[in-house]
mmCIF file of C-alpha atoms in Angstrom:
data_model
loop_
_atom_site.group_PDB
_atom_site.id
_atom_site.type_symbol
_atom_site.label_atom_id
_atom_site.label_comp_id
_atom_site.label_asym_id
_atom_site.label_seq_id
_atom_site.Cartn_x
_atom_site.Cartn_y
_atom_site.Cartn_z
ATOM 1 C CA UNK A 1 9.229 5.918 14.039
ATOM 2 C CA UNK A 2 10.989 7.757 10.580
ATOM 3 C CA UNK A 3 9.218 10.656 10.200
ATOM 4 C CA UNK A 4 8.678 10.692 6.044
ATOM 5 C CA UNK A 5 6.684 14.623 6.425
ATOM 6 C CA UNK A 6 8.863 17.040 8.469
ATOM 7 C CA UNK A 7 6.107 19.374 10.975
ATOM 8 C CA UNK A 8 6.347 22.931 9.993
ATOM 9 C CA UNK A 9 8.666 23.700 13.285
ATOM 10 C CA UNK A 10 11.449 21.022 12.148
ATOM 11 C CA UNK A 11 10.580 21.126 7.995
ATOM 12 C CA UNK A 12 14.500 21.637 6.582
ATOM 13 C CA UNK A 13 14.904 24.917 4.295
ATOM 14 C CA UNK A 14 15.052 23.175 0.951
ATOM 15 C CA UNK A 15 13.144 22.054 -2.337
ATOM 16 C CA UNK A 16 11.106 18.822 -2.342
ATOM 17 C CA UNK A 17 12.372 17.175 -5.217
ATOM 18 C CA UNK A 18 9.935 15.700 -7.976
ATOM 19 C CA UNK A 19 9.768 12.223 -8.116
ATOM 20 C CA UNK A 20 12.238 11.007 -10.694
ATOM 21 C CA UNK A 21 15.104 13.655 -8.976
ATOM 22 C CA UNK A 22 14.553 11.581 -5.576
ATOM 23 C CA UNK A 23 15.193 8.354 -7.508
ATOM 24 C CA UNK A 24 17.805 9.908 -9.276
ATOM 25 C CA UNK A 25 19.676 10.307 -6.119
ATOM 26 C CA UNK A 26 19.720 6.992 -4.801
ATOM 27 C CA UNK A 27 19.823 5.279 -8.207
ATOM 28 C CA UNK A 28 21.386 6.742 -11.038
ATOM 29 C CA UNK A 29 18.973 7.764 -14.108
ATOM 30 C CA UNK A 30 15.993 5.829 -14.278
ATOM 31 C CA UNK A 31 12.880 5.385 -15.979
ATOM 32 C CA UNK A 32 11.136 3.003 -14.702
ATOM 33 C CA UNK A 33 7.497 3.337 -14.845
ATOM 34 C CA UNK A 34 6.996 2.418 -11.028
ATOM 35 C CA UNK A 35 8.469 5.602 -10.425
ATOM 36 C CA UNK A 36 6.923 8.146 -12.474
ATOM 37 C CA UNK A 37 4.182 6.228 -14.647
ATOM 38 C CA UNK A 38 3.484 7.521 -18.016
ATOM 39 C CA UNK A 39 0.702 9.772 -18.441
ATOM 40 C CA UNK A 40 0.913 11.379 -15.173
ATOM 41 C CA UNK A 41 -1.320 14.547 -14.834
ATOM 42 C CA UNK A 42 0.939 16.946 -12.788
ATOM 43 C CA UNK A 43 4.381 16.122 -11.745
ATOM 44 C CA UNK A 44 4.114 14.958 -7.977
ATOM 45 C CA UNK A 45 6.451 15.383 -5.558
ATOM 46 C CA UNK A 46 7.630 12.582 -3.759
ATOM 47 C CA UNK A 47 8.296 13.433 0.223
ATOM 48 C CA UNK A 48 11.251 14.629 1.623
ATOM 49 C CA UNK A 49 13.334 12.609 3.673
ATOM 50 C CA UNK A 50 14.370 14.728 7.478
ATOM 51 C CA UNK A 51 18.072 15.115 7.470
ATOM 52 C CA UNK A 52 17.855 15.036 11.261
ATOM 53 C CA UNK A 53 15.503 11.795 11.029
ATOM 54 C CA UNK A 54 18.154 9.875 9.150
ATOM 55 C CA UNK A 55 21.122 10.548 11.716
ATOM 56 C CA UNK A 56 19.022 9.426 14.124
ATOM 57 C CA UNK A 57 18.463 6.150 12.492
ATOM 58 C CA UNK A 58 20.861 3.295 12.153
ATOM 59 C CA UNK A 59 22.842 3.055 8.718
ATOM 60 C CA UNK A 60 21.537 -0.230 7.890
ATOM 61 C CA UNK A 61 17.846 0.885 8.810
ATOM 62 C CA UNK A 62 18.322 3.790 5.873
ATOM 63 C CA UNK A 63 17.117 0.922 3.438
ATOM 64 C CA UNK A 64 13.413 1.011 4.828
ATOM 65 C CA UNK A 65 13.427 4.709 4.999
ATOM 66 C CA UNK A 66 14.124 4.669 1.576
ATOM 67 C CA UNK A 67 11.418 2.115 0.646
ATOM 68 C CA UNK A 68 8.321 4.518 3.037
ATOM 69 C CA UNK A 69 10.154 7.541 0.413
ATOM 70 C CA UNK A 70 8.807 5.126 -2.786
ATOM 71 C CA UNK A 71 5.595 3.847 -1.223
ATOM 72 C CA UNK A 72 4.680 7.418 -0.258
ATOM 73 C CA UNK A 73 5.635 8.834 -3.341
ATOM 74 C CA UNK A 74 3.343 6.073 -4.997
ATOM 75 C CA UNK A 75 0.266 6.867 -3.173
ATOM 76 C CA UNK A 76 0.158 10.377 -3.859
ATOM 77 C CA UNK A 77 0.566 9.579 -7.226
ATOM 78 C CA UNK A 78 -2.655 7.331 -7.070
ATOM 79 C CA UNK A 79 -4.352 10.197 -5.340
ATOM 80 C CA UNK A 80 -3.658 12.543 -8.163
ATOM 81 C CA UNK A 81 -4.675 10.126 -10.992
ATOM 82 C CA UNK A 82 -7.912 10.113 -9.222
ATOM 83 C CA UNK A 83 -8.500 13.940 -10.147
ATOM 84 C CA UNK A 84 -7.957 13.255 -13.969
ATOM 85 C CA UNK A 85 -10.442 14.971 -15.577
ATOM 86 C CA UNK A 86 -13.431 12.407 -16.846
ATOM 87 C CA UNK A 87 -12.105 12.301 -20.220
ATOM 88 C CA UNK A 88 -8.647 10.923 -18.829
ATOM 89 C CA UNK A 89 -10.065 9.026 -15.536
ATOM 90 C CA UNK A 90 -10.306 6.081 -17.624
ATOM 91 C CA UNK A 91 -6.073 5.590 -18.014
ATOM 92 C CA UNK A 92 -6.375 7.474 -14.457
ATOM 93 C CA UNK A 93 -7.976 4.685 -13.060
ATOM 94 C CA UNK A 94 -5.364 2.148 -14.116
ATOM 95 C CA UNK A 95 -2.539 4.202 -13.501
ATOM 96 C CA UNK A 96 -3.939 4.596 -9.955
ATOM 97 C CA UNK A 97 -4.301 1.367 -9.396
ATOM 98 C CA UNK A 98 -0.719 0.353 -10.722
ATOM 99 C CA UNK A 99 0.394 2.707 -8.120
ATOM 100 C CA UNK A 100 -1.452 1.013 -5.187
ATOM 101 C CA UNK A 101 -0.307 -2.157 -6.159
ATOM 102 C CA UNK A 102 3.567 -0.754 -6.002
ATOM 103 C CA UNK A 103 2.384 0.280 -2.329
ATOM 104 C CA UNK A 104 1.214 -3.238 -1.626
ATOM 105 C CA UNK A 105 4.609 -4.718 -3.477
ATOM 106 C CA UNK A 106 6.527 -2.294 -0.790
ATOM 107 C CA UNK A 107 5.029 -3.419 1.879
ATOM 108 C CA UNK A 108 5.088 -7.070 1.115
ATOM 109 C CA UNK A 109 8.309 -6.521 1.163
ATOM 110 C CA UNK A 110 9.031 -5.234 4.527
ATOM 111 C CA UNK A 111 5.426 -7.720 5.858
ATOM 112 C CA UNK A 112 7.358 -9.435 9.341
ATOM 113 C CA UNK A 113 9.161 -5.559 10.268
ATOM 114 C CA UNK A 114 5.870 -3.172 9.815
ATOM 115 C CA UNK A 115 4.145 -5.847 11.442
ATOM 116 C CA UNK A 116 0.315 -5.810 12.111
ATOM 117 C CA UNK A 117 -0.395 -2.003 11.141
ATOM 118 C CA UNK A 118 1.893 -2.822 7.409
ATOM 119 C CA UNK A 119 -0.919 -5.690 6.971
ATOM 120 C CA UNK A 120 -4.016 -3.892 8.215
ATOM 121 C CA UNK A 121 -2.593 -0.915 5.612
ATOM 122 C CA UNK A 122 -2.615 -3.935 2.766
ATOM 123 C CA UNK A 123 -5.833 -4.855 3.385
ATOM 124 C CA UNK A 124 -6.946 -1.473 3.229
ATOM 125 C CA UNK A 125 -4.770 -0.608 -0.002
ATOM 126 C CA UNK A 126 -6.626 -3.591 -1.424
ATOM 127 C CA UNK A 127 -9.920 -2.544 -0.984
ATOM 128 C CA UNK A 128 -9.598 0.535 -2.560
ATOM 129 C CA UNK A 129 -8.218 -1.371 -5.821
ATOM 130 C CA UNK A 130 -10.725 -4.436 -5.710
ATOM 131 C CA UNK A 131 -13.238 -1.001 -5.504
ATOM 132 C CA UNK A 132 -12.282 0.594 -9.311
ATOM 133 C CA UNK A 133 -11.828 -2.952 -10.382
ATOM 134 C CA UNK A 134 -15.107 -3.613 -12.367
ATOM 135 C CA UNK A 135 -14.162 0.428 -13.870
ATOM 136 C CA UNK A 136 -10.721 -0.682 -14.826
ATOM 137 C CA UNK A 137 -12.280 -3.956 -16.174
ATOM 138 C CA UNK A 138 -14.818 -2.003 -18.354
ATOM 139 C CA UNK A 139 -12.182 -0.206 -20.484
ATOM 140 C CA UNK A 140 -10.060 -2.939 -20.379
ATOM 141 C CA UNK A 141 -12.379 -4.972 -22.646
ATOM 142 C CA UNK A 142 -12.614 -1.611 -24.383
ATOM 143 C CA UNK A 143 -8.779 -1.898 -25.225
ATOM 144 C CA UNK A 144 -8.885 -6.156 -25.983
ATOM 145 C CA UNK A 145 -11.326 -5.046 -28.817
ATOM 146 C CA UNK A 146 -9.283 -3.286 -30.183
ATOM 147 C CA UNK A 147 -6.209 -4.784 -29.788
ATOM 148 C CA UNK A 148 -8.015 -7.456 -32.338
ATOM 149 C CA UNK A 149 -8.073 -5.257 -34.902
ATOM 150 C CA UNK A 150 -5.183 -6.425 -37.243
ATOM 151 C CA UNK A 151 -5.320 -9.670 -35.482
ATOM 152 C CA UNK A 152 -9.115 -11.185 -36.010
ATOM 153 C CA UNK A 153 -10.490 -12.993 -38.763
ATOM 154 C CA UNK A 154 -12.606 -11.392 -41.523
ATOM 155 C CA UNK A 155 -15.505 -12.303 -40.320
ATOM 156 C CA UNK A 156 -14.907 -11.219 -37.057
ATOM 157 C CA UNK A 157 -13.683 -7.809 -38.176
ATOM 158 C CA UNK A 158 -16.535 -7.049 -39.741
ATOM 159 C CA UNK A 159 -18.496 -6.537 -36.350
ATOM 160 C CA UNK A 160 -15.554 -5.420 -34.198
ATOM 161 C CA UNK A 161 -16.631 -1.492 -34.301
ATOM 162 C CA UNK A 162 -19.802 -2.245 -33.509
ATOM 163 C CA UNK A 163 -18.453 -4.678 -30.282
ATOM 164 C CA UNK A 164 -16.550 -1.869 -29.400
ATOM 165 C CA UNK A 165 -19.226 0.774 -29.480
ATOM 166 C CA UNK A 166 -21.198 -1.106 -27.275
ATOM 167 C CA UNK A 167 -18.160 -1.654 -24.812
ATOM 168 C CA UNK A 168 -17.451 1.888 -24.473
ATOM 169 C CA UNK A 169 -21.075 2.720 -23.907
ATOM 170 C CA UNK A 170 -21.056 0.317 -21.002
ATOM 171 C CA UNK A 171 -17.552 1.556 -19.686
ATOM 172 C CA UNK A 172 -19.026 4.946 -19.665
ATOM 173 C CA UNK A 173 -22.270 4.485 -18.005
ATOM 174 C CA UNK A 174 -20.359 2.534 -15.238
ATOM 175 C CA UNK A 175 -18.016 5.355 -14.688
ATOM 176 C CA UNK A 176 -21.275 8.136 -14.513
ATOM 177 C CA UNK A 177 -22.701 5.474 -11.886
ATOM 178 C CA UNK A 178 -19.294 5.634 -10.232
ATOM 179 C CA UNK A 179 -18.925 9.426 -9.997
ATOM 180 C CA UNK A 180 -22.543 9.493 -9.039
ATOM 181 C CA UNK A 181 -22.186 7.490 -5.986
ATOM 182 C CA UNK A 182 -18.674 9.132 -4.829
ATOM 183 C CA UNK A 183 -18.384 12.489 -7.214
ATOM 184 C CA UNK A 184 -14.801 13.345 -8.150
ATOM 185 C CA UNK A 185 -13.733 10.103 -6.400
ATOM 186 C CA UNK A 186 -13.332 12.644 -2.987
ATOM 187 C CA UNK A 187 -13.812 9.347 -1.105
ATOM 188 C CA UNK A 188 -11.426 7.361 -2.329
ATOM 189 C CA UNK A 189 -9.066 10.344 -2.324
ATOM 190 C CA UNK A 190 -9.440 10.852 1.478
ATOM 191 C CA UNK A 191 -8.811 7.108 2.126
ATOM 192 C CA UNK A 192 -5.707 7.561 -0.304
ATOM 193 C CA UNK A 193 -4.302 10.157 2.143
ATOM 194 C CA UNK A 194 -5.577 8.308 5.241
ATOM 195 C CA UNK A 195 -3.412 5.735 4.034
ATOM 196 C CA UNK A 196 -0.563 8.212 3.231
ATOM 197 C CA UNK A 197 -0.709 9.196 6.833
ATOM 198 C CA UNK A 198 -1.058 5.323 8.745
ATOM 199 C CA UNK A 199 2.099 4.627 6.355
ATOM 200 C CA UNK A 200 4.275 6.968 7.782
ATOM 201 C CA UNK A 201 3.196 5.687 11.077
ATOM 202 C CA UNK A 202 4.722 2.188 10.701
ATOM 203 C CA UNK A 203 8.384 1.240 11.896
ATOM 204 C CA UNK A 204 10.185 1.485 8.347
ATOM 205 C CA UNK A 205 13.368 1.999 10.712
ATOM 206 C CA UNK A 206 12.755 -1.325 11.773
ATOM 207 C CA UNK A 207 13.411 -3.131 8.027
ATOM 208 C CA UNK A 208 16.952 -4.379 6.857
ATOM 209 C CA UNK A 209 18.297 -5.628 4.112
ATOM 210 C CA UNK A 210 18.007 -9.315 4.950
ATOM 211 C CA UNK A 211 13.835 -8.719 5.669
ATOM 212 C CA UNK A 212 13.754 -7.666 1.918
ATOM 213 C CA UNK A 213 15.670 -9.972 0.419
ATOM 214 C CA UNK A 214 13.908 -12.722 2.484
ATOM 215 C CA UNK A 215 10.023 -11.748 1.434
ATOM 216 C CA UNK A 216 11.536 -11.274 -2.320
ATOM 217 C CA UNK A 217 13.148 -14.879 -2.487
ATOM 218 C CA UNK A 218 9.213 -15.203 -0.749
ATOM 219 C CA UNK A 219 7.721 -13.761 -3.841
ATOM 220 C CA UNK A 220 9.759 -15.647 -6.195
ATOM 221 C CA UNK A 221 8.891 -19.134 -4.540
ATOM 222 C CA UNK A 222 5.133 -18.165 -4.481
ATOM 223 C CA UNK A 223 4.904 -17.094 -8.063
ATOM 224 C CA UNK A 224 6.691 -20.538 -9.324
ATOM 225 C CA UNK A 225 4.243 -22.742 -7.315
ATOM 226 C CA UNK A 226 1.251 -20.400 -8.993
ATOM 227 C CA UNK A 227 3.026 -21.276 -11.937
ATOM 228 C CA UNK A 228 3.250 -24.938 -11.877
ATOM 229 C CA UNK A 229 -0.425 -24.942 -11.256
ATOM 230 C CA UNK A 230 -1.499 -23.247 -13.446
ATOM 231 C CA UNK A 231 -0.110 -25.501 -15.793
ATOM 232 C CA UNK A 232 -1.142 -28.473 -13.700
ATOM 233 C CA UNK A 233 -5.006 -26.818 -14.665
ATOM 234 C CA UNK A 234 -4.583 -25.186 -18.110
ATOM 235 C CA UNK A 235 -8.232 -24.797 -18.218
ATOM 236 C CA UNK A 236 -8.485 -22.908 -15.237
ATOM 237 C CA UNK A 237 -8.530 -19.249 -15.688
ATOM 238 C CA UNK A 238 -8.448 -18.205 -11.317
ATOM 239 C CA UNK A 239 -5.066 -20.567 -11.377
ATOM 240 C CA UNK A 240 -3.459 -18.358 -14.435
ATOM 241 C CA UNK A 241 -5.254 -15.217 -12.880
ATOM 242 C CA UNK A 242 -3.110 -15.988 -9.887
ATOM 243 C CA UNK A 243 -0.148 -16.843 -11.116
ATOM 244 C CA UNK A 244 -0.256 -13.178 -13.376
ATOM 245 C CA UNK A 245 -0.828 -11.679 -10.161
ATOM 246 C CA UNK A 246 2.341 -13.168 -8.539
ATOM 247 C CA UNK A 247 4.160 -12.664 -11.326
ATOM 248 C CA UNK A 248 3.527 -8.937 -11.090
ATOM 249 C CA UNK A 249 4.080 -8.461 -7.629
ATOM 250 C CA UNK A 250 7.260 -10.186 -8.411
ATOM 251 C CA UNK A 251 8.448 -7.766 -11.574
ATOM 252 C CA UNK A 252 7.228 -4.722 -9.088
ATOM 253 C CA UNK A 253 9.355 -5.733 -6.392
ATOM 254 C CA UNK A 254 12.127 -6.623 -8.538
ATOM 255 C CA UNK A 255 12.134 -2.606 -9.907
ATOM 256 C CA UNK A 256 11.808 -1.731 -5.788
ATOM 257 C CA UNK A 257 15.111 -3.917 -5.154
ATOM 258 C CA UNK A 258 16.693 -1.884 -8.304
ATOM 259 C CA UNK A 259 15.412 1.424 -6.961
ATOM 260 C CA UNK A 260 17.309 0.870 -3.272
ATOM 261 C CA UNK A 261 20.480 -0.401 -5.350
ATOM 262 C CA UNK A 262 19.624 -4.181 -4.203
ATOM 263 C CA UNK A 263 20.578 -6.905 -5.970
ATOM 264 C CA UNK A 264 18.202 -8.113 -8.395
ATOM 265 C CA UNK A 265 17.584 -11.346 -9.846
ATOM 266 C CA UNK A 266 18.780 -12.523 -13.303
ATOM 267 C CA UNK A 267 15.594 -13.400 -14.386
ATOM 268 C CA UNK A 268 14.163 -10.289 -13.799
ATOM 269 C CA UNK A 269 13.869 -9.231 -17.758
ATOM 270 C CA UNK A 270 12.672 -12.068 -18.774
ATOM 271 C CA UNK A 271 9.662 -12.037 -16.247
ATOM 272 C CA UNK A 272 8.862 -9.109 -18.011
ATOM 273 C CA UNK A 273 7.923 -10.738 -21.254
ATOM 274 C CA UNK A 274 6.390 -13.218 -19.741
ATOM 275 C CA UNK A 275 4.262 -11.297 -17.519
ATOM 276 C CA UNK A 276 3.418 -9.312 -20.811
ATOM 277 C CA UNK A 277 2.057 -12.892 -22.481
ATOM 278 C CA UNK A 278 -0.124 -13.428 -19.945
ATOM 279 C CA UNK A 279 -1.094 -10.142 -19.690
ATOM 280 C CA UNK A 280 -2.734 -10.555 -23.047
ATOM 281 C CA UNK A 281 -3.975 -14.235 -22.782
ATOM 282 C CA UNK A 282 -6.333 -12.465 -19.388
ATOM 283 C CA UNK A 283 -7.453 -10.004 -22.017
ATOM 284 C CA UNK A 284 -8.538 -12.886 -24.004
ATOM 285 C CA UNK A 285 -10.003 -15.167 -20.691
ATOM 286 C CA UNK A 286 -11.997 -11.535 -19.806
ATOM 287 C CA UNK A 287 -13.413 -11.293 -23.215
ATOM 288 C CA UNK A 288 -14.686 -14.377 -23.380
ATOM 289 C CA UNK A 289 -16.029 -14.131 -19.324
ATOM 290 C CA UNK A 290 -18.353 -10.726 -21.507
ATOM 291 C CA UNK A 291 -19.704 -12.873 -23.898
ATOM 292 C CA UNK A 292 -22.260 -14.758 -21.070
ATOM 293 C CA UNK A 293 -25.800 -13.839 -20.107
ATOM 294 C CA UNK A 294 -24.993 -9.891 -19.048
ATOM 295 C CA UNK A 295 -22.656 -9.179 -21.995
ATOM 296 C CA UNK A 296 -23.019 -5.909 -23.856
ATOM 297 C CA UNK A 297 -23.082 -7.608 -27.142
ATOM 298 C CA UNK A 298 -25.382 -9.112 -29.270
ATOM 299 C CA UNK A 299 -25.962 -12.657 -29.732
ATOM 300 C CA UNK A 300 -24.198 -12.706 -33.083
ATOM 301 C CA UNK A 301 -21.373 -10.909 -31.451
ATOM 302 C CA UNK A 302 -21.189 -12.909 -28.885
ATOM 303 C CA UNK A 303 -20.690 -16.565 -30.801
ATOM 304 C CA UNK A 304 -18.087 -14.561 -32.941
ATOM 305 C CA UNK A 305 -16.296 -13.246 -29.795
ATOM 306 C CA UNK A 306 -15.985 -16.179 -28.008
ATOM 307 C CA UNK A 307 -14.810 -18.312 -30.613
ATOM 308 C CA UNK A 308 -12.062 -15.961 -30.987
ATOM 309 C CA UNK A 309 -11.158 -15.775 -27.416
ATOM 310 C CA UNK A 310 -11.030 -19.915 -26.845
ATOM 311 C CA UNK A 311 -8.634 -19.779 -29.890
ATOM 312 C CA UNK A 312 -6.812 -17.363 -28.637
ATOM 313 C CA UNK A 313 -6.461 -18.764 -24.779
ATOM 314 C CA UNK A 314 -5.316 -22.241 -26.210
ATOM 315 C CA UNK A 315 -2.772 -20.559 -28.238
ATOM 316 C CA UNK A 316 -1.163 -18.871 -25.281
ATOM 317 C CA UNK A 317 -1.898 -21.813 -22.476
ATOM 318 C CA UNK A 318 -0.158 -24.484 -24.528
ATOM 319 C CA UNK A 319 -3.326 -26.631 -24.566
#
């Protein structure tokens, strides 16, 4: 086993770098949000490395050493997003789970070398981030609102402020329920570090180069057959749900290969854009999934809403 943490009796005399310095050093300048999102509350250290661990380890096993270094330094970020004061938990709660999925995007990429405990850890990591789903959800209908701003028709304007007023009122009454039920999200942050703790645990010694490469050609198969059916079913918002999934698994893994100085596909950049696009026709899909029976808006609303939303999703879906 790598040890990622040093123990007090072996811990080398030196600095632990920030995050962005330890991705400095194996990559150059970078500044790629999967290393040190936007926003972030403190500046979090990412672990140090053991000298002594690293001699001990095959050359060509460095690679998954190096991966545990980014996963690690991923979930303590998601930890510390967490404790975001209440008027910033709402970005907190994205950025966390952006950083969780980067954990789960690691260790998809190392899934037949960690073995058993790397996919009992992804089940776990996806618990927690199905768990702040319906939180992340509530202000994300907060920001499609108003991302219609310039873009909605008169009519449709006219009621927007009130939409959103009633969106945020439900996003924050979800959130107090939240806090109420786990206060300061100290739960969640002690399964963050129990899962901090099982990762170091696994056999990152045990990944090459070839495992990676071999679950990212993986990725980039599954996310073209989630493509082709979603186009196969154009009216079927799960099949585009999943295909914006894969597609963002593959972009994350894609800035993982450029992280570890792998090479990375050519189509890499424009995955990006196209991720983006569907990014916003899901905003449009999950505004018009609000405007049913338990929707925070009134009637009137509603009709206006939706009609905006079906316009919108044919638009992007080609249909």
């Amino acid at each position: 086993m790598i040890r990622i943490n040093p123990g007090p009796a072996d811990r080398p005399s030196m600095a632990v770098p920030t995050a962005a310095a330890t991705v400095d050093s194996m990559t150059g300048p970078m500044t790629d949000p999967m290393i040190a999102p936007a926003g972030s509350p403190v500046p979090v250290p990412l672990p140090c490395l053991d000298p002594a661990a690293v001699t001990r380890t095959d050359r060509s096993a460095v690679v998954g050493v190096r991966l545990a270094m980014l996963a690690a330094g991923q979930l303590q970020l998601a930890e510390t997003f967490l404790a975001s004061d209440v008027a910033d938990l709402h970005a907190g709660i994205h950025q966390a789970r952006k950083s969780i999925r980067r954990v789960r995007s690691a260790l998809a990429l190392g899934r037949r070398a960690l073995g058993v405990g790397g996919r009992r850890l992804d089940a776990e990591l996806g618990r927690l981030c199905r768990g702040l789903s319906r939180l992340r959800d509530a202000q994300a209908l907060v920001e499609a609102l108003q991302r219609l701003r310039d873009k909605a028709p008169r009519e449709l304007q006219a009621i927007l402020p009130a939409a959103e007023a009633a969106a945020c009122q439900r996003r924050d009454r979800l959130l107090q329920q939240a806090l109420a039920r786990d206060p300061h999200f100290a739960a969640r942050r002690r399964r963050l570090r129990a899962a901090s703790l099982r990762l170091q645990r696994l056999d990152w010694a045990a990944l090459r180069t070839a495992d990676i490469t071999k679950a990212a050609q993986r990725s980039e198969r599954r996310a073209a057959k989630a493509g082709r059916r979603a186009r196969q079913k154009s009216s079927d918002d799960e099949s585009w749900h999943v295909f914006r999934r894969r597609l963002r698994r593959l972009h994350q893994q894609d800035s993982l290969l450029a992280a570890l100085q792998l090479p990375v596909r050519a189509e890499a950049k424009a995955l990006e854009h196209q991720a983006q696009a569907l990014g916003e026709a899901q905003d449009d899909a999950m505004l018009l999934a609000h405007c049913g029976r338990r929707s925070p808006f009134t009637p009137a609303q509603r009709a206006l809403l939706r009609k905006t939303a079906r316009e919108r999703l044919r638009d992007a879906r080609g249909q």
